[in-house]
C-alpha positions as MATLAB code, in Angstrom:
seq = 'XXXXXXXXXXXXXXXXXXXXXXXXXXXXXXXXXXXXXXXXXXXXXXXXXXXXXXXXXXXXXXXXXXXXXXXXXXXXXXXXXXXXXXXXXXXXXXXXXXXXXXXXXXXXXXXXXXXXXXXXXXXXXXXXXXXXXXXXXXXXXXXXXXXXXXXXXXXXXXXXXXXXXXXXXXXXXXXXXXXXXXXXXXXXXXXXXXXXXXXXXXXXXXXXXXXXXXXXXXXXXXXXXXXXXXXXXXXXXXXXXXXXXXXXXXXXXXXXXXXXXXXXXXXXXXXXXXXXXXXXXXXXXXXXXXXXXXXXXXXXXXXXXXXXXXXXXXXXXXXXXXXXXXXXXXXXXXXXXXXXXXXXXXXXXXXXXXXXXXXXXXXXXXXXXXXXXXXXXXXXXXXXXXXXXXXXXXXXXXXXXXXXXXXXXXXXXXXXXXXXXXXXXXXXXXXXXXXXXX';
ca = [
      21.153   32.724  -49.448;
      21.189   31.073  -46.064;
      23.905   28.664  -45.109;
      21.399   25.850  -44.595;
      20.038   26.355  -48.102;
      23.560   26.144  -49.527;
      24.151   22.828  -47.710;
      20.861   21.430  -48.976;
      21.749   22.470  -52.507;
      25.139   20.776  -52.212;
      23.486   17.565  -51.005;
      21.032   17.668  -53.866;
      23.914   17.838  -56.329;
      25.055   14.340  -55.267;
      24.065   11.456  -57.543;
      21.032    9.427  -56.447;
      22.817    6.051  -56.138;
      25.620    7.205  -53.779;
      23.062    8.733  -51.498;
      21.167    5.443  -51.358;
      24.377    3.454  -50.766;
      25.274    5.698  -47.852;
      21.847    5.207  -46.307;
      21.868    1.449  -46.904;
      25.455    0.871  -45.738;
      24.550   -0.076  -42.145;
      21.884   -2.492  -43.410;
      24.335   -4.113  -45.825;
      26.913   -4.591  -43.084;
      24.265   -5.988  -40.769;
      23.141   -8.365  -43.489;
      26.687   -9.608  -44.057;
      27.149  -10.179  -40.334;
      23.871  -12.063  -40.093;
      24.822  -14.130  -43.135;
      28.175  -15.026  -41.590;
      26.500  -15.970  -38.326;
      23.990  -18.109  -40.176;
      26.765  -19.912  -42.073;
      28.621  -20.445  -38.791;
      25.475  -21.854  -37.233;
      25.009  -24.284  -40.142;
      28.634  -25.359  -39.856;
      28.208  -26.105  -36.155;
      24.998  -27.983  -36.842;
      26.831  -30.238  -39.287;
      29.505  -31.058  -36.731;
      29.248  -33.724  -34.038;
      26.465  -32.424  -31.775;
      27.781  -34.290  -28.751;
      31.340  -32.969  -28.896;
      30.017  -29.394  -28.884;
      27.572  -30.134  -26.093;
      28.819  -28.883  -22.688;
      30.436  -31.493  -20.442;
      28.867  -29.902  -17.376;
      25.482  -28.218  -17.230;
      27.102  -24.987  -15.977;
      29.042  -24.450  -19.191;
      27.281  -22.281  -21.772;
      26.374  -24.317  -24.868;
      28.359  -23.587  -28.018;
      25.471  -24.619  -30.204;
      21.817  -25.404  -29.893;
      21.433  -28.317  -27.423;
      20.171  -31.706  -28.458;
      16.432  -32.201  -28.245;
      15.322  -35.075  -26.030;
      12.545  -37.263  -27.416;
      10.882  -40.525  -26.411;
      12.599  -43.846  -25.939;
      12.486  -46.410  -28.721;
       9.190  -48.120  -27.896;
       9.869  -51.288  -29.906;
      13.257  -51.893  -28.272;
      11.657  -51.383  -24.840;
       8.832  -53.756  -25.753;
      11.085  -56.618  -26.875;
      13.284  -56.170  -23.795;
      10.278  -56.301  -21.441;
       8.892  -59.390  -23.191;
      12.256  -61.146  -22.836;
      12.466  -60.229  -19.130;
       8.946  -61.567  -18.481;
       9.669  -64.703  -20.529;
      12.913  -65.128  -18.578;
      11.115  -64.880  -15.232;
       8.569  -67.538  -16.254;
      11.213  -69.958  -17.500;
      13.462  -69.261  -14.515;
      10.687  -70.502  -12.253;
       9.733  -73.430  -14.465;
      13.312  -74.646  -14.824;
      14.363  -74.116  -11.205;
      11.290  -75.131   -9.180;
      12.401  -78.723   -8.534;
      16.032  -77.860   -7.750;
      14.967  -74.944   -5.509;
      12.551  -77.184   -3.595;
      15.266  -79.783   -3.016;
      17.979  -77.316   -2.000;
      16.104  -74.447   -0.326;
      12.685  -75.981    0.499;
      11.126  -73.215   -1.566;
      10.187  -73.814   -5.190;
       9.920  -70.042   -5.795;
      13.433  -69.262   -4.495;
      14.999  -68.450   -7.890;
      11.846  -66.754   -9.173;
      11.848  -64.365   -6.198;
      15.546  -63.663   -6.715;
      14.944  -63.005  -10.404;
      12.075  -60.598   -9.702;
      13.993  -58.869   -6.904;
      17.085  -58.264   -9.037;
      15.007  -57.244  -12.050;
      12.962  -54.715  -10.065;
      16.096  -53.343   -8.387;
      17.858  -53.020  -11.751;
      14.869  -51.254  -13.332;
      14.636  -48.858  -10.367;
      18.330  -47.997  -10.654;
      18.266  -47.731  -14.442;
      15.109  -45.643  -14.847;
      16.620  -42.306  -13.674;
      19.498  -42.717  -16.138;
      17.064  -43.363  -18.991;
      15.006  -40.307  -18.086;
      17.758  -37.824  -17.206;
      21.131  -38.845  -18.683;
      22.374  -36.984  -21.744;
      24.916  -38.455  -24.166;
      27.816  -36.552  -22.574;
      27.114  -38.399  -19.307;
      27.825  -41.786  -20.894;
      31.226  -40.479  -22.048;
      32.184  -39.750  -18.457;
      30.564  -42.980  -17.290;
      32.659  -45.065  -19.701;
      35.905  -43.885  -18.089;
      34.596  -44.430  -14.549;
      33.239  -47.892  -15.423;
      36.526  -49.001  -16.979;
      38.567  -47.817  -13.983;
      36.114  -49.513  -11.621;
      36.302  -52.772  -13.584;
      40.108  -52.770  -13.346;
      39.984  -52.239   -9.573;
      37.384  -54.985   -9.041;
      39.255  -57.473  -11.236;
      42.353  -56.855   -9.141;
      40.337  -57.341   -5.946;
      39.013  -60.677   -7.228;
      42.569  -62.000   -7.431;
      43.123  -61.082   -3.779;
      39.825  -61.509   -1.932;
      37.635  -63.173   -4.555;
      35.153  -65.903   -3.657;
      35.539  -69.270   -5.355;
      32.760  -71.339   -6.905;
      33.214  -74.601   -8.719;
      36.978  -74.244   -8.508;
      36.982  -70.758  -10.101;
      37.739  -67.531   -8.212;
      35.707  -64.926  -10.114;
      33.327  -63.288   -7.635;
      33.371  -60.655   -4.901;
      31.093  -61.699   -2.044;
      29.390  -58.738   -0.351;
      27.229  -60.949    1.840;
      23.815  -59.947    0.504;
      24.964  -60.214   -3.110;
      27.916  -61.472   -5.127;
      29.444  -59.421   -7.938;
      31.230  -60.853  -10.953;
      33.602  -58.096  -12.149;
      34.185  -59.740  -15.533;
      30.545  -58.962  -16.401;
      31.098  -55.292  -15.583;
      34.332  -55.372  -17.591;
      32.470  -56.422  -20.759;
      30.293  -53.305  -20.648;
      33.214  -51.070  -19.684;
      35.363  -52.260  -22.605;
      32.575  -51.551  -25.105;
      31.969  -48.032  -23.829;
      35.594  -46.940  -23.412;
      36.492  -48.280  -26.856;
      33.495  -46.417  -28.290;
      34.722  -43.210  -26.644;
      38.269  -43.653  -27.916;
      37.345  -44.734  -31.452;
      34.953  -41.805  -31.868;
      37.425  -39.246  -30.508;
      40.242  -40.310  -32.841;
      38.145  -41.344  -35.823;
      40.121  -39.286  -38.357;
      43.495  -40.599  -37.169;
      42.229  -44.188  -37.046;
      40.976  -44.102  -40.619;
      44.067  -42.301  -41.949;
      46.470  -43.983  -44.388;
      49.649  -43.534  -42.337;
      51.208  -46.905  -41.591;
      52.848  -46.048  -38.269;
      50.937  -42.858  -37.622;
      47.285  -42.603  -36.793;
      46.004  -45.740  -38.468;
      48.215  -48.306  -36.716;
      49.120  -46.595  -33.457;
      45.721  -45.134  -32.676;
      43.663  -47.660  -34.575;
      45.356  -50.810  -33.279;
      47.902  -50.375  -30.493;
      45.885  -48.197  -28.132;
      42.621  -50.187  -28.536;
      44.613  -53.392  -28.017;
      45.926  -51.967  -24.748;
      42.393  -51.035  -23.637;
      41.177  -54.564  -24.342;
      44.397  -56.286  -23.284;
      44.495  -54.790  -19.787;
      41.092  -56.311  -19.049;
      41.864  -59.587  -20.831;
      45.043  -60.162  -18.817;
      43.151  -59.821  -15.532;
      40.330  -62.067  -16.768;
      42.888  -64.627  -17.966;
      44.421  -64.687  -14.479;
      41.001  -65.900  -13.293;
      41.266  -68.643  -15.944;
      37.933  -67.450  -17.256;
      38.137  -68.596  -20.869;
      34.581  -67.712  -21.892;
      34.942  -64.214  -20.450;
      38.228  -63.787  -22.280;
      36.643  -64.858  -25.565;
      33.631  -62.556  -25.212;
      35.662  -59.495  -24.217;
      38.101  -60.077  -27.058;
      35.366  -60.533  -29.669;
      33.241  -57.563  -28.636;
      36.429  -55.480  -28.578;
      37.251  -56.519  -32.138;
      33.666  -55.728  -33.165;
      33.861  -52.153  -31.819;
      37.288  -51.680  -33.428;
      35.928  -52.847  -36.782;
      32.922  -50.534  -36.572;
      35.227  -47.735  -35.470;
      37.310  -47.955  -38.646;
      40.295  -50.182  -37.803;
      41.602  -51.989  -40.871;
      40.602  -55.617  -41.323;
      44.208  -56.848  -41.634;
      45.039  -55.468  -38.189;
      41.872  -56.998  -36.747;
      42.844  -60.390  -38.184;
      46.197  -60.079  -36.434;
      44.476  -59.136  -33.166;
      42.079  -62.081  -33.421;
      45.086  -64.317  -33.960;
      46.647  -63.023  -30.744;
      43.415  -63.703  -28.867;
      43.306  -67.236  -30.289;
      46.911  -67.864  -29.255;
      46.190  -66.548  -25.760;
      43.162  -68.835  -25.520;
      45.182  -71.872  -26.579;
      47.925  -71.087  -24.083;
      45.335  -70.676  -21.355;
      43.860  -74.076  -22.202;
      47.318  -75.676  -22.154;
      48.016  -74.464  -18.604;
      44.560  -75.395  -17.299;
      43.712  -79.053  -16.672;
      40.065  -78.065  -16.206;
      39.925  -76.407  -19.645;
      41.715  -79.321  -21.301;
      39.136  -81.706  -19.874;
      36.285  -79.592  -21.296;
      37.865  -79.542  -24.754;
      38.510  -83.296  -24.656;
      34.860  -83.980  -23.742;
      33.705  -81.768  -26.591;
      35.902  -83.528  -29.167;
      35.286  -87.053  -27.869;
      31.735  -86.807  -26.526;
      30.943  -90.314  -27.780;
      33.870  -91.751  -25.791;
      33.467  -89.655  -22.636;
      31.955  -91.066  -19.453;
      28.165  -90.601  -19.823;
      27.727  -90.848  -16.048;
      30.641  -88.552  -15.261;
      32.351  -85.858  -17.271;
      29.851  -85.926  -20.166;
      26.741  -86.089  -17.985;
      25.716  -82.423  -18.179;
      26.210  -82.127  -21.929;
      24.415  -85.391  -22.764;
      21.459  -84.679  -20.483;
      21.091  -81.275  -22.101;
      21.023  -82.863  -25.535;
      18.433  -85.389  -24.341;
      16.268  -82.521  -23.099;
      16.481  -80.715  -26.439;
      15.699  -83.873  -28.402;
      12.741  -84.929  -26.230;
      10.936  -81.622  -26.713;
       9.883  -82.328  -30.265;
       7.945  -79.684  -32.173;
       5.471  -78.519  -29.505;
       7.301  -79.611  -26.342;
       6.104  -81.512  -23.272;
       4.309  -78.477  -21.862;
       5.309  -75.633  -19.564;
       6.529  -77.068  -16.256;
       6.552  -80.653  -17.579;
      10.299  -81.136  -18.067;
      11.678  -84.463  -16.925;
      15.358  -83.553  -17.221;
      15.108  -80.872  -14.532;
      14.518  -83.619  -11.943;
      18.217  -83.940  -11.176;
      19.406  -84.833  -14.661;
      20.437  -81.378  -15.877;
      22.298  -79.992  -12.866;
      21.198  -76.476  -11.843;
      18.925  -76.176  -14.891;
      18.178  -72.510  -14.135;
      21.721  -71.503  -15.065;
      23.670  -71.956  -18.301;
      21.584  -74.928  -19.525;
      18.179  -73.285  -19.176;
      17.820  -73.264  -22.979;
      17.645  -77.076  -22.912;
      14.676  -76.945  -20.515;
      12.971  -74.363  -22.750;
      13.388  -76.732  -25.703;
      12.068  -79.690  -23.713;
       8.992  -77.910  -22.335;
       8.113  -75.626  -25.254;
       9.674  -77.586  -28.124;
      10.822  -76.133  -31.409;
       8.067  -73.488  -31.219;
       9.373  -72.179  -27.900;
      13.000  -72.198  -29.014;
      12.097  -70.415  -32.243;
      10.065  -67.814  -30.329;
      13.014  -67.147  -28.024;
      15.382  -66.681  -30.952;
      12.839  -64.489  -32.738;
      12.527  -62.202  -29.700;
      16.298  -61.869  -29.436;
      16.473  -61.246  -33.178;
      13.904  -58.435  -32.929;
      15.760  -56.890  -29.999;
      19.084  -57.023  -31.854;
      17.563  -55.654  -35.076;
      16.049  -52.746  -33.140;
      19.374  -52.073  -31.441;
      21.054  -51.833  -34.841;
      18.404  -49.350  -35.979;
      18.935  -47.191  -32.890;
      22.670  -47.150  -33.592;
      22.033  -46.036  -37.170;
      20.072  -43.023  -35.909;
      22.402  -42.207  -33.017;
      23.451  -38.540  -32.772;
      27.184  -39.239  -33.005;
      29.839  -41.923  -33.469;
      30.302  -42.588  -29.746;
      26.601  -43.258  -29.227;
      26.418  -45.444  -32.322;
      29.423  -47.559  -31.309;
      28.101  -47.914  -27.754;
      24.685  -49.106  -28.934;
      26.127  -51.466  -31.542;
      28.739  -52.837  -29.127;
      26.185  -53.586  -26.391;
      23.792  -55.081  -28.942;
      26.556  -57.298  -30.338;
      27.371  -58.409  -26.789;
      23.814  -59.700  -26.346;
      23.867  -61.420  -29.733;
      27.249  -63.024  -29.043;
      26.237  -64.423  -25.659;
      23.006  -65.862  -27.057;
      24.886  -67.543  -29.909;
      27.624  -68.906  -27.643;
      25.197  -70.192  -25.009;
      23.219  -72.115  -27.618;
      26.461  -73.389  -29.145;
      27.543  -74.722  -25.743;
      24.295  -76.527  -24.863;
      24.131  -78.104  -28.333;
      27.791  -79.219  -28.016;
      28.801  -77.052  -30.973;
      31.592  -75.652  -28.796;
      33.140  -76.763  -25.483;
      31.195  -76.174  -22.290;
      32.562  -72.824  -21.082;
      29.867  -71.582  -18.732;
      28.186  -68.835  -20.774;
      24.852  -67.541  -19.490;
      21.774  -66.911  -21.636;
      20.870  -63.195  -21.327;
      17.645  -62.508  -19.357;
      17.130  -66.219  -18.686;
      20.055  -67.740  -16.795;
      20.067  -67.256  -13.051;
      22.591  -64.688  -11.831;
      21.998  -61.377  -10.106;
      25.002  -59.460  -11.438;
      24.487  -60.486  -15.056;
      20.735  -59.772  -15.003;
      21.154  -56.322  -13.450;
      23.906  -55.408  -15.893;
      21.862  -56.623  -18.861;
      18.931  -54.445  -17.783;
      21.286  -51.505  -17.202;
      22.732  -51.980  -20.705;
      19.184  -51.910  -22.075;
      18.793  -48.642  -20.174;
      21.911  -47.180  -21.800;
      20.573  -48.002  -25.258;
      17.152  -46.567  -24.393;
      18.771  -43.404  -23.021;
      20.679  -42.898  -26.274;
      17.553  -43.667  -28.307;
      15.934  -40.549  -26.815;
      18.407  -38.433  -28.790;
      18.120  -40.373  -32.040;
      17.887  -38.473  -35.293;
      16.127  -39.296  -38.537;
      19.375  -38.676  -40.475;
      21.570  -41.460  -41.954;
];
């Protein structure tokens, strides 16, 4: 018998199942490896997709990259309607004042259009190209820039109406406190999302208090101190409240937030006590019926007259009487009173409805955001718009003291308008990576 026949006979003596197991062994191992890889892939997919996304495009991705979609059409629509509405009312409210001061009734309209177009041109590339990781880096840069500019204001700032809050570049003036509002929202969103587990932990002096309260308070406090040095009470209030909002959404306990709000209130009271200008505003608010109607209470009373004279349908677009020197600079903080006078209750309700739709859509975008940072950023910027609308209307209706709060997309002001459009761009950029989850 040949040797090869002997070997074949020996192989044939082996049981059938071992022979199959030997032949299938490589396939079984391969299957296990593929199964492990698949489980690993699912685990990565369930993790924060932004934290595993590369910080720089050169880095190889650790997981499948996010898929970019279209912007939220409804949010874009409501924003564009508000901008167009703002341009129309900016012209209607300012035409008389602009003609008297600049011999050009379209002066503020042209400025509005110029700043709006410039802001859209600057914002558009970010909406089209920026990925969520970019806004993480941007938040740090914006916060550092806001600190530097707030310091510069104290040294070389331009004064208006007795307040030194602007940096005059000649062709444009910048109000750093407006930039600071956006920067605080975004840096807090970055911090709260990065340390979410520690912030929501149960340790009293560990993660929950130190990382959930002390560090966010320092982020907000550094900006608030510089804004307080400008004696900018309304800016201090807005920054403090939007900071508390982001902290609450980020998981900070309510009892610590109540303490923080108390500190902000105390700081506001102290600021009022050391400012004669602020004390006068508070006294007018409390004693409006006793204040000088031709002096200190003039602006507030004329605004109330404008609101009351509008009735249900208003006097008609462009037909305001109070803008003829009664409401001073009607294109600024008191533009809502002119809207009420010319368009009546219907116009005021339409304005509030448009803002309500924009805010509702912003909340929806935040709910579908790809991670906690994006959600907090969208919600924080949306709350900022809502807060300023509410406070502006409260001021012009004498529900709170006159503190100089602009109405988003309507009040004249290049820096604020450009920043508001840029904030809309940030939300639209994040909406491109929204998910149907949640």
